[in-house]
């Protein structure tokens, strides 16, 4: 049953009053009920072997029937860079680079959309980025806003806002790995209308799969987390990745989950429209119930603040 | 070892620069390393029997050796009001009402602080509130910002900002139950310097205990969630509560957890200073790595927005 949420006017306790803006929110939340298969590719990249890595990823992608496919972070290069020079040698321009072009070709052939993570060269800067491509080619780039540990030695922090892209069947927002730790990332995407968060990851901390359930619940969105497996062993430095790629729905259910240590193509038919219904209960609307008048400090600039740490 | 976090100046990737403000942040994050016992009281209130409920709560409180004790939401009245008249009859003024006075006496006798939830009458308005009291008496009130479902029929939404209170051993912020669902609540408290979130709850949804782990992790704070057990059976309406009160540390560890269905006094020695160290990894500082320049939409007013729901 289609039902406009009881406005605060009907709320005897008083409070804020929302006005209907036909031109924005009615279209924004229009009913879809169109089921769409979404998927992730979890695989084991070899550090510094883009050709092998693309082949490995594409061989799983070929088996997919998803309309939206998500690949891991830095899926072409592997993760554990130990020098800036390595990044400079392996980073690609977007959309001119070979990876974006191959992904676009795939999306065109398969009539689908793909989100994948790669090292981006942009002038004299390098970003840990993801691209979204579709049947019509390249759509957009996201540059990781919250860099993880030594990534800061090699990449610039993202300089692009969190944006949402309408791919027809759904609105998609991109996050990369450690962005999960900062609740503002997924919140900003949800408030901008994302139905699905395409989350390219190379997870090393154990908490992300559980935290993404909270992210989906608190925003009533889907999330497709594509992680990698295996280990980047660079001699003195070594990192193991936790796998556990997953698709989570707006009620916090894990729809499909990958193992810790094996490649997997994971897919699930989802209804992106379910993310547009922000009703939680008879009197609760997830967005309407927010109290931005009390959230001000969250948007205050860091510029003049020093974050001292007491001990390590 | 005391260490000031590597400023972004040392970050070869460039980016933002933080200035040291001696007067604010150095004091703010000063080292404590003072262990403090914090606790929750989980019990089974009887609806509409404040005397019994206070006795039941106090009998567990008496056994406590905590310096900070947290009681459930609406611990004196029970939860499931079915008419405004019931609220009007049972709500108390703060701090003049009997419950706040008894809690203050207890805190004075035991030389501790207590946070507890109760129905507040303030002029012609009613709030789902919590109070914090200490050895010196009443300190402050928090009024639930995010009301849950039919609470909206009986209570006004909170009209006070999220605030943090320095009780000597720690800085304490208050949340009530459903506030957990909105990541901005805990985030605002953490940014205002909370070490411990005193979370009075009457949980019915199953997700809160897991989500509070994410809240602690993403903010590097402690949380003491005090829930109730049992059921409010009001004839036509009935609600069961999930218990599972818990104390969680800034790394997401559950330090103590209560059963689903039994009263319990849960206590744990914690080091509130651990919440002041926002270092995550060598190059990551939880607050310094935030990107408020991309979070703007989170603080935009709801005023002109209509949140339509597509279906229920």
Coordinates of C-alpha atoms in Angstrom, one line a residue:
Chain A
X1 CA 0.0 0.0 0.0
X2 CA 1.4 3.4 -1.0
X3 CA 1.2 5.7 2.0
X4 CA 2.6 9.1 2.6
X5 CA 4.2 9.1 6.1
X6 CA 2.2 10.8 8.8
X7 CA 3.5 14.3 8.9
X8 CA 4.5 15.9 12.2
X9 CA 1.2 17.9 12.0
X10 CA -0.6 14.7 13.1
X11 CA 1.8 14.3 16.0
X12 CA 0.1 15.6 19.1
X13 CA 3.5 16.2 20.8
X14 CA 4.1 19.0 18.4
X15 CA 7.5 19.4 17.0
X16 CA 8.8 20.2 13.6
X17 CA 6.6 20.5 10.5
X18 CA 7.6 19.3 7.1
X19 CA 6.4 20.9 3.9
X20 CA 5.8 18.9 0.8
X21 CA 8.1 19.8 -2.0
X22 CA 6.6 18.1 -5.0
X23 CA 9.4 18.7 -7.4
X24 CA 12.2 17.2 -5.2
X25 CA 11.1 14.5 -2.8
X26 CA 8.2 12.9 -4.6
X27 CA 10.3 12.1 -7.6
X28 CA 13.3 11.3 -5.4
X29 CA 11.4 8.6 -3.5
X30 CA 9.2 7.4 -6.3
X31 CA 8.3 3.7 -6.3
X32 CA 10.5 1.4 -8.2
X33 CA 9.9 -2.3 -7.1
X34 CA 12.2 -3.3 -9.9
X35 CA 14.4 -6.3 -8.9
X36 CA 18.0 -6.0 -9.9
X37 CA 20.8 -8.5 -9.5
X38 CA 23.8 -7.0 -7.8
X39 CA 27.1 -8.7 -7.2
X40 CA 30.7 -8.6 -5.9
X41 CA 33.9 -10.2 -7.2
X42 CA 36.2 -11.4 -4.5
X43 CA 39.5 -12.7 -5.7
X44 CA 43.2 -12.9 -4.9
X45 CA 45.3 -10.3 -6.8
X46 CA 49.0 -10.6 -7.2
X47 CA 50.9 -7.5 -6.2
X48 CA 52.2 -5.5 -9.2
X49 CA 50.7 -7.8 -11.9
X50 CA 47.8 -5.8 -13.4
X51 CA 47.4 -8.1 -16.4
X52 CA 47.1 -11.1 -14.3
X53 CA 44.7 -9.3 -11.9
X54 CA 42.5 -8.1 -14.6
X55 CA 42.3 -11.6 -16.1
X56 CA 41.5 -13.1 -12.7
X57 CA 38.8 -10.5 -12.0
X58 CA 37.3 -10.7 -15.5
X59 CA 37.2 -14.5 -15.5
X60 CA 34.8 -14.2 -12.5
X61 CA 33.0 -11.2 -14.0
X62 CA 32.3 -13.2 -17.2
X63 CA 30.2 -15.6 -15.1
X64 CA 28.1 -12.8 -13.7
X65 CA 24.5 -12.0 -14.6
X66 CA 24.5 -8.9 -12.4
X67 CA 23.3 -5.5 -13.5
X68 CA 25.7 -3.9 -11.0
X69 CA 29.1 -5.6 -10.2
X70 CA 31.5 -4.4 -7.6
X71 CA 35.3 -5.2 -7.6
X72 CA 37.8 -4.8 -4.8
X73 CA 39.8 -1.7 -4.0
X74 CA 43.1 -1.4 -6.1
X75 CA 42.0 -4.5 -7.8
X76 CA 44.6 -4.2 -10.7
X77 CA 47.7 -3.5 -8.7
X78 CA 47.3 -5.1 -5.3
X79 CA 47.4 -3.1 -2.1
X80 CA 50.8 -3.0 -0.3
X81 CA 52.9 -0.3 -2.1
X82 CA 56.2 0.2 -0.4
X83 CA 57.4 3.3 -2.4
X84 CA 55.9 6.2 -4.2
X85 CA 57.7 5.1 -7.3
X86 CA 55.6 1.9 -7.4
X87 CA 52.5 3.9 -7.4
X88 CA 53.8 6.3 -10.1
X89 CA 54.6 3.3 -12.3
X90 CA 51.3 1.5 -11.8
X91 CA 48.7 4.3 -11.5
X92 CA 46.5 4.9 -14.5
X93 CA 44.7 8.0 -15.8
X94 CA 40.9 7.8 -15.6
X95 CA 39.1 7.3 -17.9
X96 CA 42.0 7.1 -20.5
X97 CA 43.8 4.2 -18.8
X98 CA 43.5 0.6 -19.9
X99 CA 41.6 -0.6 -16.8
X100 CA 38.8 1.9 -17.2
X101 CA 38.6 1.2 -20.9
X102 CA 38.4 -2.6 -20.3
X103 CA 35.8 -2.2 -17.6
X104 CA 33.7 0.0 -19.9
X105 CA 33.9 -2.5 -22.7
X106 CA 32.8 -5.2 -20.4
X107 CA 29.9 -3.1 -19.1
X108 CA 28.9 -2.4 -22.7
X109 CA 29.1 -6.0 -23.8
X110 CA 27.1 -7.2 -20.7
X111 CA 24.8 -4.2 -20.6
X112 CA 25.6 -3.7 -16.9
X113 CA 27.4 -1.3 -14.5
X114 CA 30.7 -2.0 -12.8
X115 CA 32.4 -0.3 -9.9
X116 CA 36.1 -1.1 -9.4
X117 CA 39.0 0.3 -7.4
X118 CA 42.3 1.3 -9.0
X119 CA 45.3 3.6 -8.4
X120 CA 44.7 6.9 -10.3
X121 CA 47.2 9.3 -11.7
X122 CA 45.7 12.8 -12.1
X123 CA 48.4 15.3 -13.1
X124 CA 51.1 15.1 -10.4
X125 CA 48.7 13.6 -7.8
X126 CA 47.8 10.0 -7.1
X127 CA 44.6 8.8 -5.6
X128 CA 43.1 5.6 -4.3
X129 CA 40.1 5.7 -6.6
X130 CA 37.1 3.8 -7.9
X131 CA 35.3 4.2 -11.2
X132 CA 31.8 3.5 -12.1
X133 CA 31.2 2.5 -15.7
X134 CA 28.1 1.5 -17.6
X135 CA 26.9 0.4 -21.0
X136 CA 27.5 3.9 -22.3
X137 CA 31.1 3.9 -20.9
X138 CA 32.8 5.8 -18.2
X139 CA 30.5 7.6 -15.7
X140 CA 32.4 8.9 -12.7
X141 CA 35.4 8.6 -10.4
X142 CA 35.4 8.6 -6.6
X143 CA 38.6 9.3 -4.7
X144 CA 39.0 7.7 -1.2
X145 CA 38.2 10.4 1.3
X146 CA 39.6 8.5 4.4
X147 CA 43.0 7.1 3.7
X148 CA 44.2 4.1 5.8
X149 CA 47.5 4.3 7.5
X150 CA 50.5 4.2 5.0
X151 CA 48.3 4.9 2.1
X152 CA 48.9 8.5 3.2
X153 CA 52.5 8.1 2.1
X154 CA 51.5 7.3 -1.4
X155 CA 48.1 8.8 -2.1
X156 CA 46.5 12.2 -1.8
X157 CA 43.3 12.3 0.3
X158 CA 40.2 12.4 -2.0
X159 CA 39.2 15.8 -3.2
X160 CA 35.7 14.9 -4.5
X161 CA 32.4 15.0 -2.5
X162 CA 30.3 11.9 -1.9
X163 CA 28.1 11.6 -5.0
X164 CA 25.3 9.4 -6.1
X165 CA 24.8 8.1 -9.7
X166 CA 21.5 7.1 -11.2
X167 CA 22.1 4.0 -13.2
X168 CA 18.4 3.5 -14.1
X169 CA 17.6 0.6 -11.9
X170 CA 19.1 2.2 -8.8
X171 CA 21.0 5.1 -7.4
X172 CA 24.6 4.1 -6.6
X173 CA 27.1 5.8 -4.3
X174 CA 30.8 4.7 -4.0
X175 CA 32.9 4.2 -0.9
X176 CA 36.4 2.7 -0.6
X177 CA 37.4 0.4 2.2
X178 CA 38.3 2.5 5.4
X179 CA 35.5 5.0 4.5
X180 CA 33.3 2.5 6.4
X181 CA 34.9 3.6 9.7
X182 CA 33.5 7.1 9.4
X183 CA 29.7 7.0 9.6
X184 CA 29.4 10.3 7.8
X185 CA 30.5 8.7 4.5
X186 CA 27.5 6.3 4.2
X187 CA 25.2 8.9 5.7
X188 CA 26.1 11.6 3.2
X189 CA 25.5 9.1 0.4
X190 CA 22.1 8.0 1.8
X191 CA 21.0 11.6 2.3
X192 CA 21.9 12.2 -1.3
X193 CA 19.6 9.4 -2.3
X194 CA 21.8 6.3 -2.7
X195 CA 20.0 3.0 -2.8
X196 CA 23.1 0.9 -3.0
X197 CA 26.6 1.6 -1.6
X198 CA 29.2 0.1 -3.9
X199 CA 32.0 -0.5 -1.4
X200 CA 35.4 -1.5 -2.9
X201 CA 37.6 -2.9 -0.1
X202 CA 40.9 -4.5 0.9
X203 CA 40.0 -5.2 4.4
X204 CA 42.5 -5.9 7.1
X205 CA 40.6 -4.9 10.3
X206 CA 38.1 -7.5 11.4
X207 CA 35.2 -5.2 12.2
X208 CA 34.0 -4.1 8.8
X209 CA 31.5 -6.8 7.9
X210 CA 29.6 -6.3 11.1
X211 CA 29.8 -2.5 10.9
X212 CA 28.4 -2.5 7.4
X213 CA 25.3 -4.1 8.8
X214 CA 25.0 -1.1 11.1
X215 CA 25.6 1.2 8.1
X216 CA 22.8 -0.4 6.1
X217 CA 20.4 -0.3 9.0
X218 CA 21.1 3.2 10.1
X219 CA 20.7 4.5 6.5
X220 CA 18.2 1.9 5.1
X221 CA 20.4 1.3 2.1
X222 CA 21.9 -1.8 0.5
X223 CA 25.7 -2.3 0.6
X224 CA 27.8 -4.4 -1.7
X225 CA 31.2 -4.8 -0.2
X226 CA 33.8 -6.4 -2.5
X227 CA 36.9 -7.5 -0.7
X228 CA 40.0 -9.4 -1.7
X229 CA 41.6 -12.5 -0.2
X230 CA 45.2 -13.6 0.2
X231 CA 48.2 -11.7 1.3
X232 CA 50.5 -9.0 -0.1
X233 CA 54.0 -10.1 1.0
X234 CA 56.5 -7.4 0.1
X235 CA 59.4 -8.7 2.1
X236 CA 59.7 -6.4 5.1
X237 CA 56.0 -5.7 5.0
X238 CA 53.1 -8.1 4.8
X239 CA 49.3 -7.7 5.0
X240 CA 46.6 -10.3 5.1
X241 CA 43.2 -9.6 3.8
X242 CA 40.0 -11.0 5.4
X243 CA 37.7 -11.7 2.5
X244 CA 34.1 -11.9 3.8
X245 CA 32.7 -9.8 0.9
X246 CA 29.0 -9.4 1.4
X247 CA 25.7 -7.9 0.3
X248 CA 23.5 -6.4 3.1
X249 CA 20.0 -5.1 2.8
X250 CA 18.3 -2.0 4.4
X251 CA 17.0 -4.1 7.3
X252 CA 20.6 -5.3 8.1
X253 CA 20.2 -8.8 6.7
X254 CA 23.3 -10.3 5.1
X255 CA 22.0 -11.6 1.8
X256 CA 25.2 -13.3 0.6
X257 CA 28.6 -13.6 2.2
X258 CA 31.9 -14.8 0.9
X259 CA 34.5 -17.0 2.7
X260 CA 37.6 -15.5 4.3
X261 CA 40.1 -17.1 2.0
X262 CA 38.6 -18.1 -1.4
X263 CA 37.6 -16.2 -4.5
X264 CA 33.9 -15.9 -5.1
X265 CA 31.4 -14.3 -7.4
X266 CA 28.5 -13.4 -5.0
X267 CA 25.2 -12.2 -6.5
X268 CA 21.7 -11.5 -5.2
X269 CA 18.4 -10.1 -6.6
X270 CA 17.6 -7.0 -4.7
X271 CA 14.9 -4.4 -4.8
X272 CA 16.6 -1.0 -4.7
X273 CA 13.3 0.6 -4.1
X274 CA 13.3 -0.9 -0.6
X275 CA 16.0 1.7 0.2
X276 CA 13.7 4.5 -0.8
X277 CA 11.2 3.7 1.9
X278 CA 12.7 5.3 5.0
X279 CA 9.8 4.3 7.2
X280 CA 10.9 2.3 10.2
X281 CA 7.7 2.1 12.2
X282 CA 4.3 3.7 12.2
X283 CA 5.6 6.9 13.6
X284 CA 9.3 6.7 12.6
X285 CA 10.8 8.0 9.4
X286 CA 14.6 7.6 9.3
X287 CA 15.2 10.9 7.6
X288 CA 12.3 12.8 9.1
X289 CA 13.3 11.9 12.6
X290 CA 16.9 13.2 12.2
X291 CA 17.7 16.3 14.4
X292 CA 20.2 18.2 12.3
X293 CA 19.8 21.2 14.7
X294 CA 21.8 19.1 17.2
X295 CA 24.4 17.7 14.7
X296 CA 26.3 21.0 14.0
X297 CA 29.6 19.9 15.5
X298 CA 29.8 17.1 13.0
X299 CA 30.2 19.5 10.1
X300 CA 32.6 22.0 11.8
X301 CA 35.9 22.3 10.1
X302 CA 39.0 20.5 11.5
X303 CA 41.2 23.3 10.2
X304 CA 42.1 24.9 13.5
X305 CA 42.1 21.8 15.6
X306 CA 45.1 19.8 16.8
X307 CA 44.3 16.2 17.6
X308 CA 46.9 15.2 20.2
X309 CA 47.1 11.6 21.2
X310 CA 47.9 10.9 24.7
X311 CA 49.7 7.6 24.2
X312 CA 50.0 5.0 21.6
Chain B
X1 CA 54.9 7.2 25.8
X2 CA 53.2 10.6 25.4
X3 CA 53.3 11.5 21.8
X4 CA 51.7 14.3 19.8
X5 CA 50.2 12.8 16.7
X6 CA 52.2 13.3 13.5
X7 CA 50.7 16.5 12.0
X8 CA 49.8 16.5 8.4
X9 CA 52.9 18.6 7.8
X10 CA 54.8 15.4 7.9
X11 CA 52.5 13.8 5.5
X12 CA 54.2 13.8 2.1
X13 CA 50.9 13.5 0.3
X14 CA 50.1 17.1 1.5
X15 CA 46.6 17.7 2.6
X16 CA 45.2 19.7 5.5
X17 CA 47.4 21.3 8.2
X18 CA 46.4 21.3 11.8
X19 CA 47.6 24.0 14.2
X20 CA 48.3 23.4 17.8
X21 CA 45.9 25.2 20.1
X22 CA 47.5 24.7 23.5
X23 CA 44.6 26.1 25.5
X24 CA 42.0 23.8 24.2
X25 CA 43.1 20.4 22.9
X26 CA 46.1 19.7 25.1
X27 CA 44.0 20.0 28.2
X28 CA 41.1 18.3 26.5
X29 CA 43.1 15.2 25.8
X30 CA 45.3 15.2 28.8
X31 CA 46.4 11.9 30.1
X32 CA 44.3 10.3 32.8
X33 CA 45.2 6.6 33.2
X34 CA 42.8 6.5 36.1
X35 CA 40.8 3.3 36.2
X36 CA 37.2 3.7 37.1
X37 CA 34.5 1.1 37.7
X38 CA 31.5 1.7 35.6
X39 CA 28.3 -0.3 35.7
X40 CA 24.7 -0.9 34.6
X41 CA 21.6 -2.1 36.4
X42 CA 19.4 -4.3 34.3
X43 CA 16.2 -5.2 36.0
X44 CA 12.5 -5.9 35.4
X45 CA 10.2 -2.9 36.1
X46 CA 6.5 -3.2 36.7
X47 CA 4.5 -0.8 34.6
X48 CA 3.0 2.0 36.7
X49 CA 4.6 1.1 40.0
X50 CA 7.4 3.6 40.6
X51 CA 7.9 2.7 44.2
X52 CA 8.4 -1.0 43.4
X53 CA 10.7 -0.1 40.5
X54 CA 12.8 2.3 42.5
X55 CA 13.2 -0.4 45.2
X56 CA 14.1 -3.0 42.7
X57 CA 16.7 -0.8 41.0
X58 CA 18.1 0.5 44.3
X59 CA 18.5 -3.0 45.7
X60 CA 20.9 -3.8 42.8
X61 CA 22.5 -0.4 43.0
X62 CA 23.3 -1.0 46.7
X63 CA 25.5 -3.9 45.7
X64 CA 27.5 -1.7 43.3
X65 CA 31.0 -0.4 43.8
X66 CA 30.9 1.6 40.6
X67 CA 31.8 5.3 40.3
X68 CA 29.4 5.6 37.4
X69 CA 26.1 3.6 37.3
X70 CA 23.6 3.6 34.5
X71 CA 20.0 2.7 34.9
X72 CA 17.5 1.8 32.1
X73 CA 15.2 4.3 30.3
X74 CA 12.0 5.2 32.1
X75 CA 13.1 3.0 34.9
X76 CA 10.6 4.3 37.5
X77 CA 7.4 4.0 35.4
X78 CA 8.0 1.2 32.9
X79 CA 7.7 1.9 29.2
X80 CA 4.4 1.1 27.5
X81 CA 2.2 4.1 28.1
X82 CA -1.2 3.9 26.4
X83 CA -2.5 7.3 27.2
X84 CA -1.2 10.8 27.7
X85 CA -3.0 10.8 31.0
X86 CA -0.8 8.1 32.3
X87 CA 2.3 10.1 31.4
X88 CA 0.8 13.2 33.1
X89 CA 0.1 11.2 36.3
X90 CA 3.5 9.6 36.5
X91 CA 6.0 12.2 35.1
X92 CA 8.1 14.0 37.6
X93 CA 9.7 17.4 37.6
X94 CA 13.5 17.4 37.4
X95 CA 15.3 18.0 39.8
X96 CA 12.4 18.5 42.3
X97 CA 10.8 15.1 41.8
X98 CA 11.3 12.2 44.2
X99 CA 13.3 10.1 41.8
X100 CA 16.0 12.7 41.1
X101 CA 16.2 13.4 44.8
X102 CA 16.6 9.7 45.7
X103 CA 19.2 9.2 43.0
X104 CA 21.1 12.2 44.3
X105 CA 21.0 10.9 47.9
X106 CA 22.3 7.6 46.7
X107 CA 25.1 9.3 44.7
X108 CA 26.0 11.3 47.8
X109 CA 26.0 8.3 50.1
X110 CA 28.0 6.2 47.7
X111 CA 30.2 9.0 46.4
X112 CA 29.4 8.1 42.8
X113 CA 27.5 9.3 39.8
X114 CA 24.3 7.8 38.5
X115 CA 22.5 8.2 35.1
X116 CA 18.9 7.1 35.0
X117 CA 15.9 7.5 32.7
X118 CA 12.5 8.8 33.8
X119 CA 9.4 10.6 32.5
X120 CA 9.8 14.3 32.9
X121 CA 7.2 17.0 33.3
X122 CA 8.5 20.5 32.4
X123 CA 5.7 23.0 32.4
X124 CA 3.0 21.6 30.0
X125 CA 5.5 19.4 28.2
X126 CA 6.6 15.9 28.8
X127 CA 9.9 14.4 27.9
X128 CA 11.5 11.0 27.9
X129 CA 14.5 12.1 29.9
X130 CA 17.6 11.0 31.7
X131 CA 19.4 12.7 34.6
X132 CA 22.9 12.6 35.8
X133 CA 23.5 13.1 39.5
X134 CA 26.7 13.0 41.6
X135 CA 27.9 13.4 45.1
X136 CA 27.0 17.0 44.9
X137 CA 23.5 16.4 43.8
X138 CA 21.7 17.0 40.5
X139 CA 24.0 17.8 37.5
X140 CA 22.0 17.8 34.3
X141 CA 19.1 16.5 32.2
X142 CA 19.1 15.0 28.8
X143 CA 15.8 14.8 26.8
X144 CA 15.6 12.0 24.2
X145 CA 16.2 13.6 20.8
X146 CA 15.0 10.6 18.7
X147 CA 11.7 9.3 19.9
X148 CA 10.7 5.8 19.1
X149 CA 7.3 5.1 17.5
X150 CA 4.4 5.7 19.8
X151 CA 6.5 7.7 22.3
X152 CA 5.7 10.5 19.9
X153 CA 2.1 10.3 21.1
X154 CA 3.1 11.0 24.7
X155 CA 6.4 12.9 24.7
X156 CA 7.9 15.9 23.1
X157 CA 11.1 15.4 21.1
X158 CA 14.1 16.5 23.1
X159 CA 14.9 20.2 22.9
X160 CA 18.4 20.1 24.4
X161 CA 21.7 19.6 22.6
X162 CA 24.0 16.6 23.2
X163 CA 26.2 17.6 26.1
X164 CA 29.2 16.2 27.9
X165 CA 29.7 16.4 31.7
X166 CA 33.0 16.1 33.4
X167 CA 32.6 14.0 36.5
X168 CA 36.2 14.1 37.4
X169 CA 37.2 10.6 36.5
X170 CA 35.7 10.8 33.1
X171 CA 33.6 12.9 30.7
X172 CA 30.1 11.5 30.3
X173 CA 27.5 12.0 27.6
X174 CA 23.9 10.7 27.8
X175 CA 21.9 9.0 25.1
X176 CA 18.5 7.3 25.5
X177 CA 17.6 4.1 23.7
X178 CA 16.7 4.8 20.0
X179 CA 19.3 7.5 19.8
X180 CA 21.6 4.6 19.0
X181 CA 20.0 4.3 15.6
X182 CA 21.3 7.7 14.5
X183 CA 25.1 7.8 14.3
X184 CA 25.1 11.6 14.7
X185 CA 24.1 11.2 18.4
X186 CA 27.2 9.3 19.6
X187 CA 29.3 11.2 17.1
X188 CA 28.3 14.6 18.5
X189 CA 29.0 13.4 22.0
X190 CA 32.4 12.0 21.1
X191 CA 33.4 15.3 19.3
X192 CA 32.4 17.2 22.4
X193 CA 34.8 15.1 24.4
X194 CA 32.8 12.2 25.8
X195 CA 34.8 9.3 27.2
X196 CA 31.8 7.3 28.2
X197 CA 28.3 7.2 26.7
X198 CA 25.7 6.5 29.4
X199 CA 23.0 4.8 27.4
X200 CA 19.7 4.3 29.2
X201 CA 17.6 1.9 27.1
X202 CA 14.4 -0.1 26.8
X203 CA 15.4 -2.1 23.8
X204 CA 12.9 -3.9 21.6
X205 CA 14.8 -4.1 18.3
X206 CA 17.5 -6.8 18.1
X207 CA 20.3 -4.8 16.5
X208 CA 21.3 -2.4 19.2
X209 CA 23.9 -4.5 21.1
X210 CA 25.9 -5.1 17.8
X211 CA 25.4 -1.5 16.6
X212 CA 26.8 -0.1 19.9
X213 CA 30.0 -2.0 19.1
X214 CA 30.2 0.0 15.9
X215 CA 29.4 3.2 17.8
X216 CA 32.2 2.7 20.2
X217 CA 34.7 1.7 17.5
X218 CA 33.8 4.6 15.2
X219 CA 34.1 7.1 18.0
X220 CA 36.7 5.4 20.2
X221 CA 34.5 5.8 23.3
X222 CA 33.1 3.5 26.0
X223 CA 29.4 2.8 26.1
X224 CA 27.4 1.6 29.1
X225 CA 24.0 0.4 27.8
X226 CA 21.5 -0.3 30.6
X227 CA 18.5 -2.1 29.3
X228 CA 15.6 -3.7 31.1
X229 CA 14.1 -7.2 30.8
X230 CA 10.6 -8.6 30.9
X231 CA 7.5 -7.4 29.2
X232 CA 5.1 -4.5 29.5
X233 CA 1.6 -6.1 29.0
X234 CA -1.0 -3.4 28.8
X235 CA -3.9 -5.5 27.5
X236 CA -4.2 -4.6 23.8
X237 CA -0.6 -3.6 23.7
X238 CA 2.4 -5.6 24.7
X239 CA 6.2 -5.2 24.3
X240 CA 9.0 -7.5 25.2
X241 CA 12.5 -6.1 26.0
X242 CA 15.7 -7.8 25.0
X243 CA 18.0 -7.3 28.0
X244 CA 21.6 -7.7 26.9
X245 CA 22.8 -4.6 28.7
X246 CA 26.6 -4.3 28.0
X247 CA 29.7 -2.3 28.5
X248 CA 31.8 -1.8 25.3
X249 CA 35.3 -0.3 25.1
X250 CA 36.8 2.0 22.4
X251 CA 38.2 -0.9 20.4
X252 CA 34.8 -2.5 20.2
X253 CA 35.3 -5.2 22.8
X254 CA 32.3 -6.2 24.9
X255 CA 33.6 -6.0 28.5
X256 CA 30.5 -7.3 30.2
X257 CA 27.2 -8.4 28.8
X258 CA 23.9 -9.3 30.6
X259 CA 21.5 -12.0 29.8
X260 CA 18.3 -11.5 27.8
X261 CA 15.9 -12.2 30.6
X262 CA 17.4 -11.8 34.0
X263 CA 18.2 -8.8 36.2
X264 CA 21.9 -8.1 36.6
X265 CA 24.3 -5.6 38.0
X266 CA 27.2 -5.5 35.5
X267 CA 30.4 -3.7 36.4
X268 CA 33.9 -3.3 34.9
X269 CA 37.0 -1.4 35.6
X270 CA 37.7 0.9 32.7
X271 CA 40.3 3.5 31.8
X272 CA 38.3 6.5 30.5
X273 CA 41.6 7.9 29.2
X274 CA 41.7 5.2 26.5
X275 CA 38.8 7.1 24.9
X276 CA 41.0 10.3 24.7
X277 CA 43.6 8.6 22.5
X278 CA 42.0 8.8 19.0
X279 CA 45.1 7.2 17.3
X280 CA 44.0 4.3 15.3
X281 CA 47.2 3.5 13.5
X282 CA 50.6 5.1 12.9
X283 CA 49.1 7.5 10.3
X284 CA 45.4 7.5 11.4
X285 CA 43.8 9.8 13.9
X286 CA 40.1 9.2 14.2
X287 CA 39.2 12.9 14.5
X288 CA 42.0 14.3 12.4
X289 CA 41.1 12.1 9.5
X290 CA 37.5 13.2 9.4
X291 CA 36.6 15.2 6.3
X292 CA 33.9 17.7 7.5
X293 CA 34.1 19.5 4.2
X294 CA 32.3 16.6 2.6
X295 CA 29.8 16.0 5.5
X296 CA 27.7 19.2 4.9
X297 CA 24.4 17.5 4.0
X298 CA 24.4 15.8 7.4
X299 CA 23.8 19.2 9.1
X300 CA 21.3 20.6 6.7
X301 CA 17.9 21.4 8.1
X302 CA 15.0 19.0 7.6
X303 CA 12.7 22.0 7.7
X304 CA 11.8 22.2 4.0
X305 CA 11.9 18.5 3.3
X306 CA 9.1 16.1 3.1
X307 CA 10.0 12.5 3.6
X308 CA 7.5 10.5 1.7
X309 CA 7.5 6.8 2.1
X310 CA 6.8 4.7 -0.9
X311 CA 5.2 1.7 0.8
X312 CA 5.2 0.1 4.2

